[in-house]
Amino acid sequence: MDVIVEINNGKIRGYEGDDVKIFKGIPYAEPPIGELRLNTPKPKEPWNGMLDASEYRSVAPQPLPVTDFFPPPPQSEEECLNLNIWTPGCDTMKRPVLFWIHGGSHIYGSGRLLNGRSISRIGDIVLVSINYRLGPLGYLYIPGAPTNIGQLDQILALEWVRDNIESFGGDPSNVTIFGESAGATSVCTLMAMPKAKGLFSRAISQSSAVQAKGFEVSGRKFTAEMILKELNLSNDDLSGYRKLPVEDIIKAFMKAQEKALLDRKALEFRPFIDNDTLPQHPIKAIQEGYAKDIELIVGTNLEEWRFWRVFEPKFEEYEDSRIKKRILNSMGLIGEEEVKLDGLIDVYKMSRKESGLEMNIHDIHDAYMSDLIFRTPSIKFAEAQSKHQKNTYMYLFKWKTPFEGGRYGAMHAMEIAFVFGAFWEDDLWTFPKKTTETETLSKKMMNYWVNFARNGDPNSNDALEWPSYEIESRKTIIFDKEVEIWDDPLSKEREMWYSMNQWSQF
């Protein structure tokens, strides 16, 4: 059945499915082409007639996946700045709004990969998912062009929600931003961006990668030089860059990435400190109370790095010496050469033994990388906000998928299916399968997320109490077959990371 809504831009036709009203591909900005490529997004102009929002529209241009393990991206075009809405009713109920920012290293992904129908219907909330510019179209640094453009897209989408979501049964004064991986990094970054102030009141960070280092402009200059060289453009030729076919830019990015990897480097596409849109490191800003009014949930998965076993099907067969060399190389890249490898391994063995976890060198490598990229930054994030905001909460997702004999465990992104209620949908690509166990855990997690979006506190009378995060006890909820509360999980690993140089400034 058709559902008609009218906003300032014009009329929109969506449809109803499973007691939820659905609107797909609503443009929130003008197409970022021509002079708008690598430029501040421009709000969408009004349209004539009826906008059909029954089908998804294009996603941001991006390279193809490097493995067949992942589904190919849907149609991608520069005309990608659109959003999707799931709502129980286009009425005057003023429901809480959950605003989803997808992950994918700021290179891949889209707002259409996840279906918001279940969490909207079960939680009686409005779910919004967005597309924003990625990679060399959203985060490339060229003198004369605005910076952190992908973040500016997210902010414009939040402004659209503020101005229009009431027509979809949502409350513009009760918006919770949430995201996973690069989306969680965006969540943390938005909390430190002046232009995002007042656009949301709560935030949920699922596996943020806001590390101590990597927010400097130097890495962005290197990235731009590599890509522009492939395009035969000078480092400041913004005009030339805006005239090129988008396909050429994506191909140049892929070639530049290959060359950088051969030199043990990587192209960087993520927010950076520009003294304008992002004045300082997000964790530093949060430590100083910049986002003190924002209620917050932060968490990670136990075995984040096992996700990357997808790219190495024979990883478990690698010799121990090869794995140890990887850890040493990584320590050198982050400037921690003085850390003794044997001592680091001993800490992990001791910590893992106490917690009943795997202790071979392959698992220690994955634990080390998980802590480096996700867990330590996330703990620092929660710690920083907890100094100013009592409604700060921490989780550790520990449920392990049995997929492929369990080799992926509680890997990166595993929790998303549980948060979105993917087990009640038939159009989602997901590892966990529908069982009594997964359904039960999903209902519990959705309940916590929805309660938090509703009033800033995840707790309810019919669930285990989730204590706020305090530095003294570091109480953390554990999501597994059973939901529990632990004090300072894997504390020996956290203490080791806190002793390293890179976190001394925080």
Short mmCIF file of C-alpha atoms in Angstrom, two decimals, residues 3-13 44-47 49-51 160 162-168:
data_model
loop_
_atom_site.label_atom_id
_atom_site.label_comp_id
_atom_site.label_asym_id
_atom_site.label_seq_id
_atom_site.Cartn_x
_atom_site.Cartn_y
_atom_site.Cartn_z
CA VAL A 3 2.13 5.96 1.81
CA ILE A 4 2.26 9.68 0.90
CA VAL A 5 4.20 12.26 2.92
CA GLU A 6 4.73 15.93 2.10
CA ILE A 7 7.81 17.86 3.27
CA ASN A 8 9.19 21.27 2.31
CA ASN A 9 10.88 19.81 -0.79
CA GLY A 10 7.70 18.22 -2.10
CA LYS A 11 5.62 15.06 -1.96
CA ILE A 12 7.13 11.60 -1.37
CA ARG A 13 5.52 8.23 -2.04
CA LYS A 44 18.30 19.37 -2.14
CA GLU A 45 16.14 21.83 -4.06
CA PRO A 46 12.33 21.34 -4.10
CA TRP A 47 10.97 19.02 -6.78
CA GLY A 49 5.28 16.27 -8.67
CA MET A 50 5.66 13.08 -6.63
CA LEU A 51 9.03 11.60 -5.63
CA TRP A 160 17.55 17.07 6.92
CA ARG A 162 16.01 17.81 12.06
CA ASP A 163 13.88 19.64 9.49
CA ASN A 164 11.76 16.76 8.16
CA ILE A 165 11.63 13.69 10.39
CA GLU A 166 8.52 14.87 12.23
CA SER A 167 6.57 14.20 9.03
CA PHE A 168 7.65 10.56 9.35
#
